[in-house]
Structures are given as C-alpha cells and as structure tokens.
Amino acid sequence: MPAPLLKATALQKSYGEQTLFNIPCLEIYEGQRIGLVGENGCGKSTLLQILNGSLAPDHGQIQRRCKIAFLQQEDSLHPFSVHDLDSSARRFLPQGPGKSGGELRRKGIAAVLSQNAPLLFADEPTNNLDLAGITMLEESLLHYRGAVVFVSHDRELLDRVCTSLWALDGGELRIFPGNYSAWAAQRQQERDFAQFEYDQYQKQRNHLIAEARNLRQQAKSMNKAPKRMGNSEARLHKGTVTISQAALQNRAKAIDKRIALLEKKDKPFQAPGIKMGADSKGFVSQTAVRIEHGEVRRGNHLILEDVSFTLPSGSKTVLLGENGAGKTSLAEYLLSGGPGVSLAPGLETGFFTQHHEILDPDLTVLENAQADSCLTEREVRSILANLLLPAKALQKPVHLLSGGERAKTAFARLLASQRGLLILDEPTNHIDFLAAEALEQFLLAWKGTLLLITHDRRLAEKIGQRLLLVEKGHVCTFEGTFSQWQASQKPASNDSLLILIEQMRRAAETPKGRG
C-alpha cells in the first residue's frame, strides 16, 4: 500500500475551555477527493489550517510528504500577470473596470489549481460563485490530478465530487466512504437505530418501574388482622403478612437493581418541528405579483429592460442569473413597488438579504425572532431550535453572533412573521447543511408565495416549481423545475477555467526575462 501524502496523529485543538477536536489519526492518500462537513463553528477551517501548516495544533504530529496548495475562503488574487495568459484564458477573466467577488474568486481558484500540487485544500470554494462558476469548479475538482480535501455546505458539489466524507461532530472526526448522499443515508440509519434503542430502553425501564410499583402497592395494601380474630390468630396473621410484605419488598428491590443495571440510552436529538400555528389564509387573488414593462436601474444605469412576469399566489419561483446580472436589484425593484409593479391587495412581504439588514444588532436572538411574530414564544423557540440555534444562544445580542448564526436568526424572524410573500436572497450562504435542510423542509411545506435567489442547486431543484432567468438585460420565465431547465440547455463548455489553469501553470514555469 502506498504511503499517505499526509498523516496526522493525536491531533488536538482548543480555544479557551472549548475543545474543538481530538483526532487520534487521519490519513490522506493520492487520488482521494474528501469533503469535510460539520456544523458552523465546529472547527473545519481550523483543521484545514492545521493540516496545511498555517496554524499550530495544541498537540499532535503531522507528516507532510508533498507540496500542498491551499485555497482559503477569502482568496481572490493571484501572482500572475494577465499578460502571461493567451487570449483563450483571458476570456475567462473579469472584463472592464468592475470586478465582482465572484469574478475575482474564479481568478483565485484558477491560480491555486494551476500550482498542480499533489494535495489541495479548499475552504468553501463555492463562495461568491454563480452557477456557471460552481459548475466550472466542479469539473476542475473532478479532473484534478492530486488529492483534494475541501470544506463545503454545497450538497450537490459534495455528491458529485467526493469519494469519501469527513464529518466533524462533537470534537470527533468520523470518516465515511462515498459521497454526501451515502453519508446522509448512513447518518439517518444511525439516528433511526439510536431512536429504536432509546425506545426499547424506555419501554423496558418503564415496564420494570411499573412492576416494582405494583409489588410495593401490594405489600402496602395487605389486610390487617380482622377485629374479631383472637390474639393468637392475630399474631399468626401479622407474622404471615409481615413475611409476605418482606418478600414483595425484596422482589421490588431486586427489580430496582435490574433497573440500575440497564444500559442507559440517551434520547437522540430531534428537532421539535416547525409548527406555524393557524392554517394559511386563503389567497385574495390568483396572482401575488405582476410586473409589466418594468425597467430596473442601478443608479442611472439601465440593467434590465421591459421586465414582465407574474408570480402566481402560492407558487415557488427560483430566480437565476450570473453574478452582477441584476437579480438582487430586481427583487428590490419589486419590493419598492416601482413602475409596472402591482401586488395582490393586502399582501405582506418579507425580504431576506445577504447582509441580514432585517436584524437589530442590539436585540437578542429571541427578541429579533419575535419582533414581527404572529406566533407564541414557544412556536418561535421551535423555529430557532429547528435552525439549530441552541437555547443558550437565544439571549445573545445579534452583534456578537457569527455569520451563520445571524443568517439563522434572520430566517427565524421572517418565518415567524408569516408574510404572504417571501423573497430570499442566497439564504444558504454562511449556514451549515443541517440548517439548510431545516430551511428546505419549511419551504417545501410553506403555503405562501416564494421568490428564491440561489446558487444552491440542490435547494433550487427541491423547492422551485418554476424559474425566472435573468440574462443579457432581460428576464424570461421557464415553467418547470431546475433539472428540467438544465436538460433543455445545450451542454455548456467549461474549458475556459481549465484553459486558465493551464496558462497560469505555464506562466509560473516560464523563467523570468524570457519572452
């Protein structure tokens, strides 16, 4: 068997009193494509930094037997000049003076991949990428010559790329063969078995408790000697009762010992389920939103013209387009009631933005979630629990929260407000896969009207009943699901990123002064 590219033993890292992880051993071999998953704040980025050598562990040894390339969350620039690249590679780069975060992110990805290191670490590589960029990244990882370990909450990427999965949970690293779906299925089987064991434990324990209680009840209720009984007979009766009572008490004590010897099974965590109180109100109109011949501007610049579409009441529509195409501007235009926009009478709207402006930074998590709520505090707490915000975090001011916690709090505030129209702009950014799954389940069951802006392919496919496509300054409607739309498109060429990577590699290998 070949030696691993990297081996770590007895790896430990803590911050203050909190132990992030304690990993006895991990190994990375040539050709592996490993997805690293876990809840927000569990230590995924820290683990990558330690394995890369940019951060020291508290304890442990790491053997690195090859060159390592590291794509961090904020990498966007690269050390090569555009003039080092040929025209085919330059076409992939940002054009003009403006460079979006997604465009710069593509450039950074290409720079790191072009190093052709035998081992690549990537931390949230899909950050700031649109659908085209994510598809290009996916192809690049699938064709990468070395081993790859990457942190991601993109379930579709994890499914398509991974050969194995590392799950960081409660300070332990568990290793699973296969992709995200295989791991999720195994995780559900383990949860189901843990629930079965807990139910059996409770059933047996309750049966024994009831049996001991009945024996003590029998002992307590034994008849006293009848009044007409003579003294000798009464003494004999009392002795018999005492012996019988002692026997019953001993049997009860023996059962108590059996209860104490039972192997205790802890109750598995189970979210309480989001219950939204009263049934959804009936729609007053078949159309929630109508836009006719609208014009969307960014400042004085016209970015979308002759915009006309409808959002049927109760529909779930996904808004797709490249970075900078005008998706968020279109949502803001709709909400502002710009020329040509009409909403159903009495329709209340809620808007989830990428920067969570809906939140008051000085209020606590619970206060923010209740601010516009039509629900009881118990129902609001249920929503927060489903989004994996623990009870101890509910009294924390929002300005002290992480990005993922702020996103979850903003979701909770919107969900609790029960608005008739929700517009969600990249709702799965910054949150872990468990919270994304909880949000997905709510949106599937929700009866209101939804406009969803997302680059999360799994979420788009599961939620979207129809699409709005923003392209080249226009908006068109596609009546069908995300996968149906993909099937209708001509296969897109992803050669541009691969060309850019190759050109960057050649530029790095060309001696200075040559040309």
Coordinates of C-alpha atoms in Angstrom, one line a residue:
M1 CA 0.0 0.0 0.0
P2 CA 1.4 3.4 -0.9
A3 CA 2.4 5.8 1.8
P4 CA -0.1 8.6 2.6
L5 CA 0.5 12.1 1.3
L6 CA -0.3 13.4 4.8
K7 CA -0.7 11.7 8.2
A8 CA -1.7 13.3 11.4
T9 CA -1.8 11.6 14.8
A10 CA -3.1 12.7 18.3
L11 CA -4.3 16.0 16.9
Q12 CA -5.9 18.3 19.4
K13 CA -7.0 22.0 19.3
S14 CA -8.8 24.1 21.9
Y15 CA -9.8 27.7 22.3
G16 CA -10.0 28.5 26.0
E17 CA -12.1 25.9 27.7
Q18 CA -13.7 24.7 24.4
T19 CA -12.1 21.7 22.8
L20 CA -12.7 21.9 19.0
F21 CA -11.5 18.5 18.2
N22 CA -9.4 15.5 19.4
I23 CA -8.4 13.3 16.4
P24 CA -6.4 10.1 17.1
C25 CA -5.4 9.6 13.4
L26 CA -6.2 10.8 9.9
E27 CA -4.5 10.0 6.6
I28 CA -4.8 11.4 3.0
Y29 CA -3.9 9.2 0.0
E30 CA -3.3 10.0 -3.6
G31 CA -6.5 10.3 -5.7
Q32 CA -8.8 10.9 -2.8
R33 CA -11.5 13.6 -3.0
I34 CA -12.6 14.3 0.6
G35 CA -15.4 16.5 1.7
L36 CA -15.2 18.0 5.2
V37 CA -18.6 18.7 6.7
G38 CA -19.9 19.8 10.1
E39 CA -22.0 22.4 11.8
N40 CA -21.0 26.1 11.9
G41 CA -18.1 26.7 14.4
C42 CA -17.2 23.0 14.8
G43 CA -13.6 23.7 13.6
K44 CA -13.5 22.7 9.9
S45 CA -11.5 25.7 8.8
T46 CA -9.2 25.4 11.8
L47 CA -8.5 21.8 10.9
L48 CA -7.6 22.6 7.3
Q49 CA -5.2 25.4 8.5
I50 CA -3.5 23.0 10.9
L51 CA -3.1 20.3 8.3
N52 CA -1.7 22.9 5.9
G53 CA 0.8 24.2 8.4
S54 CA -0.6 27.7 8.7
L55 CA -1.8 27.1 12.2
A56 CA -0.2 25.1 15.0
P57 CA -2.2 22.4 16.9
D58 CA -2.1 22.3 20.7
H59 CA -0.9 18.7 20.5
G60 CA -0.1 16.2 17.8
Q61 CA 2.2 15.3 14.9
I62 CA 1.7 15.9 11.2
Q63 CA 3.8 14.2 8.5
R64 CA 3.5 16.1 5.1
R65 CA 5.1 14.2 2.3
C66 CA 4.3 16.5 -0.6
K67 CA 3.6 20.1 -1.7
I68 CA 0.3 21.5 -0.6
A69 CA -1.9 24.1 -2.3
F70 CA -4.4 26.0 -0.1
L71 CA -7.5 27.9 -1.3
Q72 CA -8.8 29.9 1.6
Q73 CA -12.2 31.4 1.9
E74 CA -11.1 34.9 1.0
D75 CA -8.5 34.1 -1.7
S76 CA -9.3 36.2 -4.8
L77 CA -6.0 37.4 -6.3
H78 CA -3.2 35.5 -7.9
P79 CA 0.5 36.4 -8.5
F80 CA 0.5 36.0 -12.3
S81 CA 0.1 38.9 -14.8
V82 CA -2.8 38.8 -17.2
H83 CA -0.2 39.4 -19.9
D84 CA 1.2 35.9 -19.2
L85 CA -2.1 34.3 -20.5
D86 CA -3.2 33.8 -24.0
S87 CA -6.5 35.1 -25.4
S88 CA -8.5 31.9 -24.7
A89 CA -7.6 32.1 -21.0
R90 CA -8.2 35.9 -20.8
R91 CA -11.8 35.4 -21.9
F92 CA -12.4 33.7 -18.5
L93 CA -11.1 36.7 -16.6
P94 CA -13.2 39.8 -15.5
Q95 CA -13.7 42.3 -18.3
G96 CA -13.8 46.0 -17.8
P97 CA -13.0 48.1 -14.7
G98 CA -15.6 46.4 -12.4
K99 CA -14.7 43.0 -10.8
S100 CA -17.3 41.3 -8.8
G101 CA -16.4 39.0 -5.8
G102 CA -17.4 36.0 -8.0
E103 CA -15.1 37.0 -10.8
L104 CA -12.2 37.6 -8.5
R105 CA -13.0 34.3 -6.8
R106 CA -12.7 32.4 -10.1
K107 CA -9.3 34.0 -10.7
G108 CA -8.1 32.9 -7.2
I109 CA -9.4 29.4 -7.8
A110 CA -7.5 29.1 -11.1
A111 CA -4.3 30.4 -9.5
V112 CA -4.4 27.8 -6.8
L113 CA -5.4 24.9 -9.0
S114 CA -2.6 25.9 -11.5
Q115 CA 0.0 25.0 -8.9
N116 CA -0.7 21.3 -9.6
A117 CA 0.2 20.4 -6.0
P118 CA -0.2 16.7 -5.2
L119 CA -2.5 17.8 -2.3
L120 CA -5.1 20.6 -2.4
F121 CA -7.0 22.0 0.5
A122 CA -10.0 24.3 -0.3
D123 CA -12.1 26.1 2.3
E124 CA -15.7 26.9 1.0
P125 CA -14.5 27.2 -2.7
T126 CA -18.0 28.0 -3.9
N127 CA -18.2 31.3 -2.0
N128 CA -19.2 34.1 -4.3
L129 CA -19.5 31.9 -7.4
D130 CA -22.6 31.8 -9.6
L131 CA -24.0 28.6 -11.2
A132 CA -21.6 28.8 -14.1
G133 CA -18.6 29.3 -11.7
I134 CA -19.7 26.4 -9.5
T135 CA -20.1 24.1 -12.5
M136 CA -16.6 25.0 -13.7
L137 CA -15.2 24.5 -10.2
E138 CA -16.9 21.1 -10.0
E139 CA -15.3 20.0 -13.3
S140 CA -11.9 21.2 -12.2
L141 CA -12.1 19.3 -8.9
L142 CA -13.2 16.1 -10.7
H143 CA -10.2 16.4 -13.1
Y144 CA -7.7 17.5 -10.5
R145 CA -4.6 15.2 -10.7
G146 CA -3.9 15.3 -7.0
A147 CA -5.8 14.6 -3.8
V148 CA -8.4 17.1 -2.6
V149 CA -9.8 17.9 0.8
F150 CA -12.5 20.7 0.7
V151 CA -14.9 22.2 3.2
S152 CA -18.3 22.9 1.7
H153 CA -22.0 23.2 2.5
D154 CA -22.9 22.7 -1.1
R155 CA -24.6 19.3 -1.0
E156 CA -24.7 18.9 -4.8
L157 CA -20.9 19.5 -5.0
L158 CA -20.3 17.1 -2.2
D159 CA -22.4 14.5 -4.0
R160 CA -20.7 14.9 -7.4
V161 CA -17.1 15.2 -6.4
C162 CA -16.4 13.3 -3.1
T163 CA -15.1 9.8 -2.9
S164 CA -15.2 10.0 0.9
L165 CA -16.5 12.3 3.6
W166 CA -15.0 13.5 6.9
A167 CA -17.7 14.6 9.4
L168 CA -16.5 16.7 12.3
D169 CA -19.1 16.4 15.1
G170 CA -18.7 17.0 18.8
G171 CA -14.9 17.1 18.6
E172 CA -14.7 13.8 16.8
L173 CA -13.8 13.1 13.2
R174 CA -15.7 10.3 11.6
I175 CA -14.8 9.0 8.2
F176 CA -17.4 7.7 5.7
P177 CA -16.8 6.1 2.3
G178 CA -18.8 7.6 -0.6
N179 CA -20.4 11.0 -1.2
Y180 CA -22.8 13.2 0.7
S181 CA -26.0 11.2 0.0
A182 CA -24.3 8.0 1.1
W183 CA -23.2 9.7 4.3
A184 CA -26.6 11.3 4.9
A185 CA -28.3 7.9 4.4
Q186 CA -26.0 6.2 6.9
R187 CA -26.5 9.1 9.3
Q188 CA -30.2 8.6 9.1
Q189 CA -29.9 4.9 9.7
E190 CA -27.8 5.6 12.8
R191 CA -30.4 8.1 14.0
D192 CA -33.2 5.6 13.4
F193 CA -31.3 2.8 15.3
A194 CA -30.4 5.2 18.1
Q195 CA -34.1 6.1 18.4
F196 CA -35.1 2.4 18.3
E197 CA -32.6 1.6 21.1
Y198 CA -33.8 4.5 23.2
D199 CA -37.5 3.5 22.7
Q200 CA -36.6 -0.1 23.7
Y201 CA -34.7 1.1 26.8
Q202 CA -37.6 3.3 27.8
K203 CA -40.1 0.5 27.3
Q204 CA -38.2 -2.0 29.4
R205 CA -37.4 0.6 32.1
N206 CA -41.0 1.8 32.4
H207 CA -42.2 -1.9 32.5
L208 CA -39.8 -2.6 35.4
I209 CA -40.7 0.6 37.2
A210 CA -44.4 -0.3 36.9
E211 CA -43.8 -3.8 38.1
A212 CA -41.8 -2.6 41.2
R213 CA -44.5 -0.1 42.0
N214 CA -47.2 -2.8 41.8
L215 CA -45.3 -5.0 44.2
R216 CA -44.9 -2.2 46.7
Q217 CA -48.6 -1.4 46.3
Q218 CA -49.5 -5.0 47.0
A219 CA -47.3 -5.0 50.1
K220 CA -48.8 -1.8 51.4
S221 CA -52.4 -2.9 50.9
M222 CA -52.2 -6.2 52.6
N223 CA -55.1 -6.6 55.0
K224 CA -54.6 -6.1 58.7
A225 CA -55.9 -8.8 61.2
P226 CA -59.8 -8.8 61.4
K227 CA -61.1 -7.3 64.7
R228 CA -62.9 -10.5 65.8
M229 CA -59.7 -12.5 65.4
G230 CA -58.2 -13.8 68.6
N231 CA -54.8 -12.7 69.9
S232 CA -53.0 -15.9 68.9
E233 CA -54.6 -15.9 65.4
A234 CA -53.9 -12.2 65.0
R235 CA -50.2 -12.7 65.9
L236 CA -50.1 -15.6 63.4
H237 CA -51.8 -13.4 60.7
K238 CA -49.5 -10.5 61.4
G239 CA -46.4 -12.7 61.1
T240 CA -47.7 -14.2 57.8
V241 CA -48.4 -10.7 56.4
T242 CA -45.0 -9.4 57.5
I243 CA -43.3 -12.3 55.7
S244 CA -45.3 -11.7 52.6
Q245 CA -44.7 -8.0 52.7
A246 CA -41.0 -8.5 53.1
A247 CA -41.0 -10.9 50.2
L248 CA -42.8 -8.4 48.0
Q249 CA -40.4 -5.6 49.1
N250 CA -37.4 -7.8 48.3
R251 CA -38.8 -8.5 44.8
A252 CA -39.3 -4.8 44.3
K253 CA -35.7 -4.1 45.4
A254 CA -34.4 -6.8 43.1
I255 CA -36.3 -5.1 40.2
D256 CA -34.7 -1.7 41.3
K257 CA -31.3 -3.3 40.9
R258 CA -32.2 -4.6 37.4
I259 CA -33.3 -1.0 36.5
A260 CA -30.0 0.4 37.8
L261 CA -28.1 -2.2 35.7
L262 CA -29.8 -1.4 32.5
E263 CA -27.5 0.2 29.9
K264 CA -28.7 3.8 29.8
K265 CA -29.6 5.1 26.3
D266 CA -29.7 8.9 25.9
K267 CA -32.5 10.3 23.9
P268 CA -31.3 11.3 20.4
F269 CA -31.7 14.9 19.4
Q270 CA -34.8 15.5 17.4
A271 CA -35.9 19.0 16.3
P272 CA -39.4 19.7 17.6
G273 CA -40.8 20.5 14.1
I274 CA -41.7 23.9 12.8
K275 CA -45.4 24.5 13.5
M276 CA -46.8 27.7 12.1
G277 CA -49.9 28.0 14.2
A278 CA -53.1 28.7 12.3
D279 CA -53.8 27.5 8.8
S280 CA -52.6 29.8 5.9
K281 CA -55.1 32.4 4.9
G282 CA -56.8 31.9 1.6
F283 CA -55.4 33.9 -1.3
V284 CA -57.4 37.0 -2.3
S285 CA -56.0 36.9 -5.8
Q286 CA -54.7 34.2 -8.1
T287 CA -51.7 36.4 -8.8
A288 CA -49.5 37.6 -5.9
V289 CA -47.1 39.8 -8.0
R290 CA -47.4 41.2 -11.5
I291 CA -44.7 43.3 -13.3
E292 CA -45.4 44.8 -16.7
H293 CA -42.8 46.6 -18.8
G294 CA -40.6 47.4 -15.8
E295 CA -37.2 49.0 -16.0
V296 CA -34.6 48.1 -13.4
R297 CA -31.7 50.6 -12.9
R298 CA -28.6 50.6 -10.8
G299 CA -28.1 54.3 -10.3
N300 CA -28.5 55.9 -13.7
H301 CA -27.5 52.7 -15.5
L302 CA -30.3 50.6 -17.0
I303 CA -29.6 46.9 -16.2
L304 CA -33.0 45.2 -17.0
E305 CA -35.5 46.4 -19.6
D306 CA -39.1 45.5 -20.5
V307 CA -39.4 43.3 -17.4
S308 CA -42.8 41.5 -17.5
F309 CA -43.7 38.4 -15.4
T310 CA -46.1 37.2 -12.8
L311 CA -45.8 35.3 -9.5
P312 CA -48.9 33.1 -9.0
S313 CA -50.2 33.0 -5.5
G314 CA -48.7 30.1 -3.6
S315 CA -46.0 29.5 -6.2
K316 CA -42.4 28.8 -5.5
T317 CA -40.2 30.5 -8.1
V318 CA -36.4 30.4 -8.4
L319 CA -34.6 33.5 -9.8
L320 CA -31.4 32.5 -11.7
G321 CA -28.7 34.6 -13.3
E322 CA -24.9 35.2 -13.3
N323 CA -23.2 37.4 -10.8
G324 CA -24.0 41.0 -11.5
A325 CA -26.9 40.2 -13.8
G326 CA -29.3 42.2 -11.6
K327 CA -31.2 39.5 -9.5
T328 CA -31.0 41.4 -6.2
S329 CA -31.8 44.7 -8.0
L330 CA -34.9 43.1 -9.5
A331 CA -36.0 41.9 -6.0
E332 CA -35.5 45.4 -4.6
Y333 CA -37.5 46.9 -7.5
L334 CA -40.3 44.5 -6.8
L335 CA -40.4 45.4 -3.1
S336 CA -40.2 49.1 -3.7
G337 CA -43.3 49.0 -5.9
G338 CA -41.5 50.5 -8.9
P339 CA -43.4 51.5 -12.1
G340 CA -45.2 48.5 -13.5
V341 CA -45.3 46.5 -10.3
S342 CA -48.6 45.5 -8.7
L343 CA -49.1 43.3 -5.6
A344 CA -52.2 41.4 -4.5
P345 CA -54.3 43.5 -2.1
G346 CA -53.1 43.2 1.5
L347 CA -50.1 41.1 0.5
E348 CA -47.3 41.5 3.1
T349 CA -43.7 40.9 2.0
G350 CA -40.6 39.8 3.8
F351 CA -37.1 40.1 2.3
F352 CA -34.0 38.1 3.4
T353 CA -30.9 39.9 2.3
Q354 CA -27.3 38.5 2.2
H355 CA -26.3 41.1 4.8
H356 CA -29.2 40.5 7.2
E357 CA -30.3 44.1 7.4
I358 CA -33.6 42.9 8.9
L359 CA -31.9 42.3 12.3
D360 CA -31.5 44.8 15.1
P361 CA -27.8 44.3 16.3
D362 CA -28.6 45.4 19.9
L363 CA -31.5 43.0 20.4
T364 CA -31.0 39.3 21.4
V365 CA -31.7 36.4 19.1
L366 CA -35.1 35.7 20.7
E367 CA -36.1 39.4 20.7
N368 CA -35.2 39.7 17.0
A369 CA -37.1 36.5 16.1
Q370 CA -40.2 37.7 18.0
A371 CA -40.1 41.3 16.6
D372 CA -42.6 40.8 13.8
S373 CA -44.0 37.5 15.0
C374 CA -47.6 36.3 14.8
L375 CA -46.7 33.2 16.9
T376 CA -46.4 32.3 20.5
E377 CA -42.9 32.4 22.1
R378 CA -43.0 28.6 22.2
E379 CA -43.5 28.4 18.4
V380 CA -40.8 30.9 17.8
R381 CA -38.4 28.9 20.0
S382 CA -39.4 25.8 18.0
I383 CA -38.3 27.6 14.8
L384 CA -35.0 28.6 16.3
A385 CA -34.4 25.1 17.5
N386 CA -35.1 23.7 14.1
L387 CA -32.5 26.1 12.7
L388 CA -30.0 24.7 15.2
L389 CA -29.7 27.8 17.4
P390 CA -29.3 26.3 20.9
A391 CA -31.3 27.7 23.9
K392 CA -28.1 29.2 25.4
A393 CA -27.7 31.4 22.3
L394 CA -31.2 32.9 22.4
Q395 CA -30.2 35.6 24.9
K396 CA -27.1 36.6 23.0
P397 CA -27.1 40.1 21.3
V398 CA -27.0 39.8 17.5
H399 CA -23.9 41.9 17.1
L400 CA -22.0 39.1 18.9
L401 CA -23.2 36.3 16.5
S402 CA -21.2 34.6 13.8
G403 CA -22.3 35.0 10.2
G404 CA -24.1 31.6 10.3
E405 CA -25.9 32.5 13.5
R406 CA -27.0 35.9 12.1
A407 CA -28.4 34.1 9.0
K408 CA -30.4 31.7 11.1
T409 CA -31.8 34.5 13.3
A410 CA -32.9 36.4 10.1
F411 CA -34.6 33.3 8.8
A412 CA -36.4 32.8 12.1
R413 CA -37.6 36.4 12.1
L414 CA -39.0 36.0 8.6
L415 CA -40.6 32.6 9.2
A416 CA -42.3 33.8 12.4
S417 CA -43.7 36.9 10.7
Q418 CA -45.8 34.7 8.4
R419 CA -45.7 37.1 5.5
G420 CA -47.6 36.2 2.4
L421 CA -44.6 36.7 0.1
L422 CA -41.1 35.8 1.0
I423 CA -38.1 36.9 -1.1
L424 CA -34.9 35.1 -0.1
D425 CA -31.5 36.2 -1.5
E426 CA -28.9 33.5 -1.2
P427 CA -30.4 32.0 2.0
T428 CA -27.9 29.1 2.3
N429 CA -24.8 31.3 2.4
H430 CA -23.0 31.0 5.7
I431 CA -25.2 28.2 7.2
D432 CA -24.4 24.6 7.7
F433 CA -26.1 21.7 5.8
L434 CA -28.3 20.8 8.8
A435 CA -29.8 24.3 8.9
A436 CA -30.1 24.3 5.1
E437 CA -32.1 21.0 5.3
A438 CA -34.3 22.5 8.0
L439 CA -35.0 25.6 5.9
E440 CA -35.6 23.4 2.9
Q441 CA -38.3 21.4 4.8
F442 CA -40.0 24.5 5.9
L443 CA -40.1 26.0 2.4
L444 CA -41.5 22.7 1.0
A445 CA -44.4 22.8 3.5
W446 CA -45.0 26.5 3.3
K447 CA -48.2 27.6 1.6
G448 CA -47.2 31.2 0.8
T449 CA -45.6 32.7 -2.3
L450 CA -41.8 32.4 -2.6
L451 CA -39.2 34.1 -4.8
L452 CA -35.8 32.4 -4.2
I453 CA -32.5 33.7 -5.4
T454 CA -29.9 31.0 -5.0
H455 CA -26.9 29.3 -6.5
D456 CA -27.6 26.2 -4.3
R457 CA -28.5 23.6 -7.0
R458 CA -30.0 21.1 -4.5
L459 CA -32.2 23.8 -3.0
A460 CA -33.3 25.1 -6.4
E461 CA -34.3 21.7 -7.6
K462 CA -36.2 20.7 -4.4
I463 CA -38.1 24.0 -4.0
G464 CA -38.5 25.6 -7.4
Q465 CA -41.7 24.9 -9.3
R466 CA -40.8 27.5 -12.0
L467 CA -37.9 29.7 -12.9
L468 CA -37.2 33.3 -13.7
L469 CA -34.0 33.6 -15.8
V470 CA -32.0 36.9 -15.9
E471 CA -29.7 37.1 -18.9
K472 CA -28.3 39.9 -21.1
G473 CA -30.6 42.6 -19.6
H474 CA -33.8 40.7 -19.9
V475 CA -36.0 38.4 -17.7
C476 CA -37.8 35.3 -19.1
T477 CA -40.0 32.7 -17.4
F478 CA -39.4 28.9 -17.6
E479 CA -42.4 26.8 -16.4
G480 CA -40.6 23.8 -15.0
T481 CA -38.0 22.7 -12.4
F482 CA -34.3 23.4 -12.2
S483 CA -33.4 20.0 -13.6
Q484 CA -35.9 20.3 -16.5
W485 CA -34.4 23.7 -17.4
Q486 CA -30.8 22.2 -17.2
A487 CA -31.9 19.4 -19.5
S488 CA -33.3 21.9 -22.0
Q489 CA -29.9 23.8 -22.2
K490 CA -27.1 23.0 -24.6
P491 CA -24.2 21.4 -22.7
A492 CA -22.0 24.3 -21.5
S493 CA -18.3 24.3 -22.2
N494 CA -16.2 24.5 -19.0
D495 CA -13.0 24.6 -20.9
S496 CA -12.4 28.2 -20.0
L497 CA -11.4 27.5 -16.4
L498 CA -9.2 24.6 -17.4
I499 CA -7.5 26.7 -20.0
L500 CA -6.9 29.5 -17.5
I501 CA -5.4 27.0 -15.0
E502 CA -3.1 25.6 -17.7
Q503 CA -2.0 29.1 -18.8
M504 CA -1.3 30.1 -15.1
R505 CA 0.7 26.9 -14.7
R506 CA 2.8 27.6 -17.8
A507 CA 3.3 31.2 -16.7
A508 CA 4.6 30.1 -13.3
E509 CA 7.0 27.7 -15.0
T510 CA 8.4 30.2 -17.6
P511 CA 11.7 31.7 -16.4
K512 CA 11.7 35.4 -15.7
G513 CA 13.2 37.5 -18.5
R514 CA 12.2 35.0 -21.2
G515 CA 9.8 36.0 -23.8

